[in-house]
Backbone as a chain_set.jsonl record, in Angstrom:
{"seq": "MKKVILVLVALLIVISCSKKDVKFEAFSSEAFAYDIGDGIAEVNASVRVKGFTQTEKNGTYVASINYIVDLVKPDNSVVKSIFKDVKIETGSEPIADVALEAQFNLDSTYVDGNYKLIFNIADKHSEGTAVSEVKFDLFR", "coords": {"N": [[-11.381, 25.473, -46.174], [-12.355, 25.76, -43.54], [-12.118, 23.097, -42.671], [-9.372, 22.736, -42.585], [-8.652, 24.457, -40.525], [-9.99, 23.331, -38.468], [-8.713, 20.712, -38.367], [-6.117, 21.65, -37.617], [-6.603, 22.774, -35.133], [-7.487, 20.576, -33.74], [-5.175, 18.978, -33.883], [-3.422, 20.63, -32.376], [-4.622, 20.404, -29.794], [-4.279, 17.743, -29.234], [-1.461, 17.463, -29.164], [-0.876, 19.228, -27.053], [-2.116, 17.956, -24.89], [-0.641, 15.594, -24.718], [1.768, 16.127, -23.601], [2.242, 15.789, -20.613], [2.96, 17.004, -17.431], [4.634, 15.468, -14.864], [3.861, 15.181, -11.507], [5.931, 15.675, -8.588], [6.26, 12.773, -6.78], [5.989, 9.973, -4.509], [6.059, 6.453, -4.633], [5.28, 2.865, -4.621], [6.196, 1.799, -1.987], [7.983, -0.26, 0.288], [8.657, -2.402, 3.075], [10.511, -4.34, 5.429], [11.422, -6.466, 8.231], [13.962, -8.452, 9.654], [15.291, -10.944, 11.879], [18.553, -10.822, 12.928], [20.036, -12.044, 14.808], [21.244, -12.194, 18.239], [19.224, -10.572, 19.377], [18.953, -8.468, 17.643], [17.409, -6.835, 14.954], [17.309, -6.336, 11.51], [16.235, -3.788, 9.455], [14.886, -3.268, 6.272], [13.989, -1.048, 3.712], [12.249, 0.578, 0.984], [11.476, 2.922, -1.498], [10.103, 4.435, -4.393], [10.597, 7.39, -6.39], [9.207, 9.868, -8.585], [8.881, 12.46, -11.053], [10.668, 14.445, -10.366], [12.936, 17.202, -10.625], [15.532, 17.543, -12.939], [18.892, 18.088, -13.804], [20.798, 18.964, -16.787], [23.86, 18.559, -18.343], [26.215, 18.615, -20.698], [25.267, 16.286, -21.932], [24.72, 14.596, -19.789], [22.444, 13.62, -17.435], [21.236, 14.667, -14.173], [19.875, 13.818, -11.09], [18.965, 14.711, -7.881], [18.105, 13.72, -4.737], [17.024, 14.367, -1.499], [16.421, 12.506, 1.522], [14.804, 11.706, 4.601], [14.189, 9.316, 7.102], [11.668, 8.586, 9.367], [10.728, 6.704, 12.271], [7.848, 5.165, 13.46], [6.874, 3.833, 16.446], [5.227, 0.934, 17.956], [3.857, 1.973, 20.155], [3.15, 4.465, 19.259], [5.021, 6.447, 19.587], [7.676, 8.464, 18.194], [10.644, 8.061, 16.499], [12.859, 10.215, 15.408], [14.457, 10.822, 12.305], [15.779, 8.269, 11.87], [17.105, 7.242, 9.814], [18.921, 8.69, 7.161], [19.692, 10.137, 3.919], [21.261, 11.148, 0.925], [20.361, 10.844, -2.38], [21.98, 10.616, -5.395], [21.407, 10.445, -8.734], [22.597, 9.63, -11.906], [22.625, 9.82, -15.432], [22.706, 8.999, -19.026], [20.474, 9.597, -20.365], [17.209, 11.066, -19.885], [16.064, 10.711, -16.615], [13.667, 8.504, -15.429], [12.529, 7.485, -12.936], [13.574, 7.181, -9.499], [15.027, 4.963, -7.165], [14.843, 4.914, -3.708], [16.528, 3.875, -0.803], [16.608, 2.361, 2.451], [18.409, 1.234, 5.25], [18.746, -0.183, 8.337], [19.468, -1.032, 11.807], [17.617, -2.447, 14.552], [17.81, -2.67, 17.944], [17.526, -4.732, 20.885], [15.964, -3.287, 22.494], [13.813, -2.398, 21.168], [10.544, -3.295, 21.015], [8.627, -6.21, 19.935], [6.142, -5.917, 17.365], [3.896, -3.794, 15.473], [5.147, -1.44, 13.195], [5.832, 1.666, 11.699], [7.193, 3.321, 8.863], [8.196, 6.528, 7.889], [8.833, 8.2, 5.054], [10.351, 11.202, 4.369], [10.725, 13.288, 1.867], [12.713, 15.202, -0.42], [13.184, 17.096, -3.305], [16.206, 18.145, -4.48], [16.686, 19.955, -6.53], [14.488, 21.472, -6.937], [11.464, 22.812, -5.417], [10.059, 20.736, -4.587], [8.392, 18.342, -2.524], [7.8, 15.19, -0.947], [5.872, 12.659, 0.765], [5.895, 9.477, 2.09], [4.481, 6.55, 3.44], [5.0, 3.495, 5.098], [4.2, 0.335, 6.434], [5.549, -2.192, 8.676], [6.146, -5.367, 10.275], [7.61, -6.365, 13.252], [8.826, -9.086, 14.549], [10.405, -11.255, 16.594]], "CA": [[-10.608, 26.299, -45.222], [-12.842, 25.363, -42.185], [-11.591, 21.737, -42.337], [-7.976, 22.844, -42.286], [-8.575, 25.045, -39.273], [-10.449, 22.275, -37.548], [-7.692, 19.818, -38.228], [-5.031, 22.283, -36.927], [-7.082, 22.958, -33.659], [-7.49, 19.208, -33.133], [-3.721, 18.667, -33.753], [-2.892, 21.413, -31.165], [-5.183, 19.933, -28.537], [-3.671, 16.432, -29.04], [-0.079, 17.696, -28.765], [-0.782, 19.871, -25.722], [-2.457, 16.958, -23.894], [0.295, 14.513, -24.641], [2.878, 16.454, -22.785], [1.718, 15.995, -19.174], [3.966, 17.18, -16.346], [4.487, 14.475, -13.779], [4.18, 15.857, -10.247], [6.818, 14.932, -7.714], [5.564, 11.83, -5.908], [6.616, 8.746, -4.04], [5.203, 5.318, -4.909], [5.825, 1.553, -4.468], [7.039, 1.689, -0.826], [8.094, -1.559, 0.853], [9.587, -2.414, 4.164], [10.496, -5.603, 6.187], [12.491, -6.665, 9.162], [14.242, -9.844, 9.988], [16.1, -11.174, 12.992], [19.944, -11.208, 12.466], [20.667, -12.669, 15.923], [21.537, -11.415, 19.413], [18.195, -9.579, 19.628], [18.975, -7.409, 16.617], [16.628, -6.912, 13.76], [17.594, -5.48, 10.394], [15.052, -3.251, 8.682], [15.205, -2.809, 4.885], [12.868, -0.365, 3.215], [12.515, 1.241, -0.254], [10.376, 3.709, -2.1], [10.49, 5.06, -5.634], [10.074, 8.711, -6.66], [9.235, 10.31, -9.933], [8.466, 13.894, -11.198], [11.724, 15.316, -9.814], [13.642, 18.045, -11.531], [16.903, 17.091, -13.164], [19.719, 19.034, -14.577], [21.475, 18.319, -17.934], [25.033, 19.272, -18.728], [27.096, 17.826, -21.621], [24.587, 14.988, -22.18], [24.579, 13.85, -18.557], [21.334, 14.089, -16.585], [21.49, 14.445, -12.783], [18.753, 14.066, -10.163], [19.464, 14.742, -6.454], [16.991, 13.596, -3.823], [17.32, 14.193, -0.004], [15.333, 11.886, 2.252], [14.909, 11.304, 6.01], [13.123, 8.328, 7.469], [11.255, 8.488, 10.725], [10.225, 5.435, 12.693], [6.822, 5.234, 14.42], [6.848, 2.607, 17.183], [3.85, 0.431, 18.301], [3.141, 2.855, 21.171], [2.971, 5.719, 18.559], [6.174, 7.332, 19.755], [8.355, 8.611, 16.903], [12.136, 8.167, 16.422], [13.135, 11.024, 14.225], [15.772, 10.65, 11.504], [16.462, 6.961, 12.146], [17.978, 7.018, 8.639], [18.875, 9.831, 6.157], [20.634, 10.002, 2.857], [21.092, 11.941, -0.359], [20.586, 9.938, -3.589], [22.267, 11.333, -6.634], [21.319, 9.577, -9.836], [22.992, 10.171, -13.162], [22.356, 8.947, -16.652], [22.928, 9.681, -20.321], [19.102, 9.907, -20.845], [16.408, 11.547, -18.726], [15.773, 9.717, -15.566], [12.251, 8.457, -15.151], [12.268, 7.424, -11.474], [14.699, 6.8, -8.647], [14.755, 4.121, -5.929], [15.458, 5.407, -2.377], [16.558, 2.712, 0.137], [16.97, 2.659, 3.828], [18.721, 0.017, 5.907], [19.251, 0.133, 9.692], [19.258, -2.119, 12.774], [16.905, -2.211, 15.765], [18.298, -3.564, 19.016], [16.549, -5.519, 21.66], [15.079, -2.349, 23.272], [12.62, -2.246, 20.336], [9.66, -4.475, 21.179], [7.868, -6.745, 18.871], [4.904, -5.235, 17.052], [3.649, -3.104, 14.22], [5.909, -0.31, 13.068], [5.568, 2.423, 10.43], [8.287, 4.223, 8.437], [7.687, 7.752, 7.164], [9.891, 8.793, 4.252], [10.231, 12.556, 4.124], [11.56, 13.31, 0.615], [12.815, 16.477, -0.945], [13.916, 17.229, -4.543], [17.189, 19.226, -4.323], [16.784, 20.935, -7.666], [13.249, 22.163, -6.922], [10.858, 22.979, -4.114], [9.159, 19.635, -4.517], [8.547, 17.383, -1.403], [6.76, 14.152, -0.953], [5.913, 11.874, 1.887], [5.439, 8.087, 1.842], [4.451, 5.791, 4.684], [4.917, 2.072, 4.897], [4.19, -0.42, 7.715], [6.143, -3.482, 8.686], [6.03, -6.067, 11.497], [8.789, -6.801, 13.946], [8.566, -10.267, 15.482], [11.649, -12.066, 16.664]], "C": [[-11.005, 25.95, -43.718], [-12.271, 24.046, -41.721], [-10.162, 21.851, -41.944], [-7.805, 23.425, -40.885], [-8.93, 24.065, -38.227], [-9.367, 21.213, -37.304], [-6.507, 20.394, -37.387], [-5.396, 22.359, -35.426], [-6.999, 21.587, -33.037], [-6.048, 18.658, -32.882], [-3.093, 19.309, -32.475], [-3.415, 20.796, -29.884], [-4.434, 18.536, -28.247], [-2.176, 16.619, -28.562], [-0.022, 18.264, -27.379], [-1.228, 18.802, -24.654], [-1.509, 15.83, -23.751], [1.535, 14.812, -23.821], [2.455, 16.68, -21.307], [2.918, 16.029, -18.254], [3.653, 16.111, -15.285], [4.814, 15.218, -12.47], [5.171, 15.0, -9.456], [6.101, 14.102, -6.739], [6.367, 10.607, -5.593], [5.558, 7.6, -4.313], [5.955, 4.033, -4.634], [6.635, 1.408, -3.185], [6.875, 0.278, -0.283], [8.983, -1.52, 2.091], [9.4, -3.87, 4.873], [11.624, -5.647, 7.261], [12.734, -8.119, 9.299], [15.328, -9.878, 11.018], [17.558, -11.549, 12.459], [20.741, -11.729, 13.671], [20.987, -11.729, 17.029], [20.49, -10.361, 19.684], [18.258, -8.408, 18.737], [18.179, -7.718, 15.444], [17.152, -5.904, 12.71], [16.392, -5.096, 9.697], [15.55, -2.804, 7.311], [13.887, -2.196, 4.309], [13.251, 0.438, 1.897], [11.244, 1.896, -0.692], [10.914, 4.234, -3.464], [9.879, 6.433, -5.742], [10.11, 9.071, -8.111], [8.743, 11.783, -9.978], [9.437, 14.847, -10.674], [12.3, 16.161, -10.92], [15.071, 17.544, -11.675], [17.631, 18.075, -14.017], [20.431, 18.254, -15.746], [22.627, 19.132, -18.227], [25.876, 18.224, -19.53], [26.462, 16.368, -21.822], [24.438, 14.108, -20.977], [23.426, 14.457, -17.737], [21.569, 13.71, -15.067], [20.282, 14.769, -12.005], [19.368, 13.902, -8.736], [18.231, 14.798, -5.467], [17.467, 13.41, -2.387], [16.141, 13.367, 0.598], [15.702, 11.53, 3.722], [13.808, 10.364, 6.335], [12.943, 8.453, 8.948], [10.565, 7.186, 11.076], [9.13, 5.59, 13.689], [6.656, 3.848, 15.123], [5.418, 2.133, 17.476], [3.107, 1.221, 19.301], [2.915, 4.257, 20.535], [3.993, 6.794, 18.85], [6.982, 7.357, 18.472], [9.868, 8.747, 17.164], [12.487, 8.932, 15.169], [14.409, 10.745, 13.567], [16.462, 9.359, 11.83], [17.42, 6.664, 11.006], [17.823, 8.265, 7.745], [19.968, 9.617, 5.166], [20.301, 11.009, 1.771], [21.366, 10.943, -1.542], [20.876, 10.848, -4.765], [22.353, 10.343, -7.713], [21.782, 10.243, -11.1], [22.75, 9.209, -14.323], [22.513, 9.749, -17.994], [21.576, 10.028, -21.024], [18.292, 10.366, -19.717], [15.993, 10.397, -17.872], [14.274, 9.675, -15.189], [11.864, 8.394, -13.704], [13.576, 6.873, -10.747], [14.282, 5.96, -7.483], [15.553, 4.631, -4.832], [15.383, 4.16, -1.487], [17.104, 3.111, 1.441], [17.311, 1.311, 4.435], [19.24, 0.398, 7.315], [18.913, -0.989, 10.624], [18.423, -1.592, 13.951], [17.357, -3.184, 16.753], [17.208, -4.133, 19.808], [15.588, -4.555, 22.519], [13.787, -2.07, 22.43], [11.771, -3.544, 20.517], [8.986, -4.938, 19.951], [6.556, -5.989, 18.68], [4.887, -4.613, 15.728], [4.308, -1.713, 14.186], [5.544, 0.381, 11.739], [6.865, 3.282, 10.169], [7.666, 5.385, 7.654], [8.912, 8.275, 6.389], [9.531, 10.244, 3.965], [11.273, 12.907, 3.007], [11.547, 14.707, -0.021], [13.641, 16.457, -2.255], [14.943, 18.397, -4.416], [17.211, 20.316, -5.372], [15.435, 21.76, -7.767], [12.681, 22.349, -5.509], [9.995, 21.774, -3.805], [9.451, 18.755, -3.205], [7.388, 16.362, -1.611], [7.001, 13.424, 0.348], [5.324, 10.487, 1.603], [5.527, 7.323, 3.152], [4.331, 4.281, 4.352], [5.046, 1.363, 6.236], [4.97, -1.679, 7.577], [6.018, -4.091, 10.111], [7.357, -6.399, 12.027], [8.405, -7.902, 14.877], [9.815, -11.11, 15.43], [11.404, -13.349, 17.329]], "O": [[-10.166, 25.864, -42.82], [-11.97, 23.871, -40.54], [-9.729, 21.135, -41.041], [-6.944, 22.977, -40.128], [-8.257, 23.963, -37.202], [-9.122, 20.847, -36.154], [-5.963, 19.687, -36.538], [-4.574, 22.039, -34.567], [-6.495, 21.44, -31.924], [-5.754, 18.007, -31.879], [-2.395, 18.684, -31.676], [-2.643, 20.683, -28.932], [-4.037, 18.268, -27.112], [-1.746, 15.945, -27.626], [0.806, 17.829, -26.579], [-0.668, 18.823, -23.558], [-1.549, 15.136, -22.735], [2.258, 13.91, -23.399], [2.355, 17.837, -20.898], [3.786, 15.158, -18.315], [2.502, 15.922, -14.894], [5.888, 15.805, -12.331], [5.244, 13.783, -9.625], [5.371, 14.642, -5.908], [7.302, 10.246, -6.309], [4.349, 7.812, -4.22], [7.167, 4.08, -4.426], [7.751, 0.899, -3.286], [5.8, -0.316, -0.367], [9.927, -0.734, 2.171], [8.319, -4.459, 4.879], [12.627, -4.94, 7.166], [11.84, -8.938, 9.091], [16.186, -8.997, 11.067], [17.719, -12.469, 11.657], [21.964, -11.852, 13.597], [21.007, -10.521, 16.791], [20.847, -9.301, 20.199], [17.646, -7.387, 19.053], [18.267, -8.84, 14.944], [17.402, -4.743, 13.036], [15.569, -5.944, 9.353], [16.52, -2.053, 7.208], [12.816, -2.792, 4.43], [14.384, 0.893, 1.736], [10.131, 1.51, -0.334], [12.121, 4.438, -3.6], [8.771, 6.656, -5.254], [10.998, 8.603, -8.824], [8.227, 12.272, -8.972], [9.092, 16.019, -10.526], [12.135, 15.813, -12.089], [15.73, 17.176, -10.702], [17.054, 18.79, -14.836], [20.62, 17.041, -15.663], [22.473, 20.345, -18.369], [26.174, 17.128, -19.054], [27.195, 15.38, -21.86], [24.056, 12.948, -21.125], [23.439, 15.641, -17.398], [22.025, 12.612, -14.748], [19.687, 15.832, -12.179], [20.196, 13.022, -8.498], [17.478, 15.77, -5.409], [18.193, 12.468, -2.069], [14.993, 13.547, 0.192], [16.823, 11.1, 3.994], [12.658, 10.543, 5.932], [13.909, 8.434, 9.711], [9.873, 6.617, 10.232], [9.416, 6.127, 14.759], [6.344, 2.845, 14.479], [4.478, 2.895, 17.251], [1.878, 1.186, 19.342], [2.51, 5.167, 21.258], [3.845, 7.933, 18.405], [6.983, 6.376, 17.729], [10.266, 9.531, 18.026], [12.433, 8.42, 14.051], [15.393, 10.446, 14.243], [17.672, 9.369, 12.054], [18.406, 5.946, 11.173], [16.728, 8.81, 7.603], [21.009, 9.028, 5.457], [19.229, 11.612, 1.727], [22.426, 10.328, -1.65], [20.094, 11.744, -5.08], [23.227, 9.476, -7.696], [21.371, 11.376, -11.352], [22.686, 7.989, -14.178], [22.453, 10.978, -18.032], [21.541, 10.644, -22.089], [18.668, 10.067, -18.584], [15.637, 9.308, -18.321], [13.705, 10.655, -14.706], [10.988, 9.135, -13.257], [14.457, 6.238, -11.326], [13.254, 6.237, -6.865], [16.77, 4.785, -4.933], [14.356, 3.484, -1.412], [17.918, 4.024, 1.574], [16.607, 0.333, 4.188], [20.119, 1.254, 7.42], [18.116, -1.852, 10.255], [18.521, -0.416, 14.301], [17.324, -4.391, 16.51], [16.042, -4.024, 19.429], [14.608, -4.98, 23.131], [12.8, -1.56, 22.961], [12.198, -4.662, 20.228], [8.783, -4.168, 19.013], [5.941, -5.499, 19.627], [5.772, -4.863, 14.91], [4.047, -0.894, 15.067], [5.027, -0.237, 10.808], [7.488, 3.843, 11.071], [6.735, 5.209, 6.868], [9.891, 8.727, 6.983], [8.487, 10.497, 3.364], [12.486, 12.828, 3.199], [10.488, 15.322, -0.145], [14.707, 15.844, -2.284], [14.525, 19.544, -4.255], [17.681, 21.43, -5.143], [15.319, 22.643, -8.617], [13.362, 22.067, -4.523], [9.253, 21.8, -2.823], [10.606, 18.491, -2.872], [6.343, 16.561, -2.23], [8.065, 13.5, 0.963], [4.312, 10.39, 0.908], [6.512, 7.428, 3.883], [3.626, 3.891, 3.421], [5.878, 1.724, 7.068], [5.067, -2.217, 6.475], [5.799, -3.341, 11.062], [8.232, -6.717, 11.221], [7.734, -7.677, 15.884], [10.225, -11.605, 14.38], [12.324, -14.153, 17.477]]}, "num_chains": 1, "name": "protein.A"}
């Protein structure tokens, strides 16, 4: 009898430890800029998020993520909301992670140097928020 109880307790521990909730977080951020001519640079950036809440209706899973990107210039001044978007991802199976992408141009008033992007991310289906920072160089 003791062995049966011991096996049941061990089984319960294994099962409870195997279902880990993933917290809402951002990872794998990347950014780069390249000259497209006439003193204009195009910036491309991406970050992935996981741990968001998703809804399910009739076998379709939906995740909705809001994000706003701020730009920190070489002189540490900040351009708020240089890019913003809402990413709605759907699938027939639970969604593991979502890629968020930003693309915008910097004109010749932006000097060469080291820049930083700050992704301010919010899960629309929960109270979850995340922040991710990524640096890039602008040299024309």
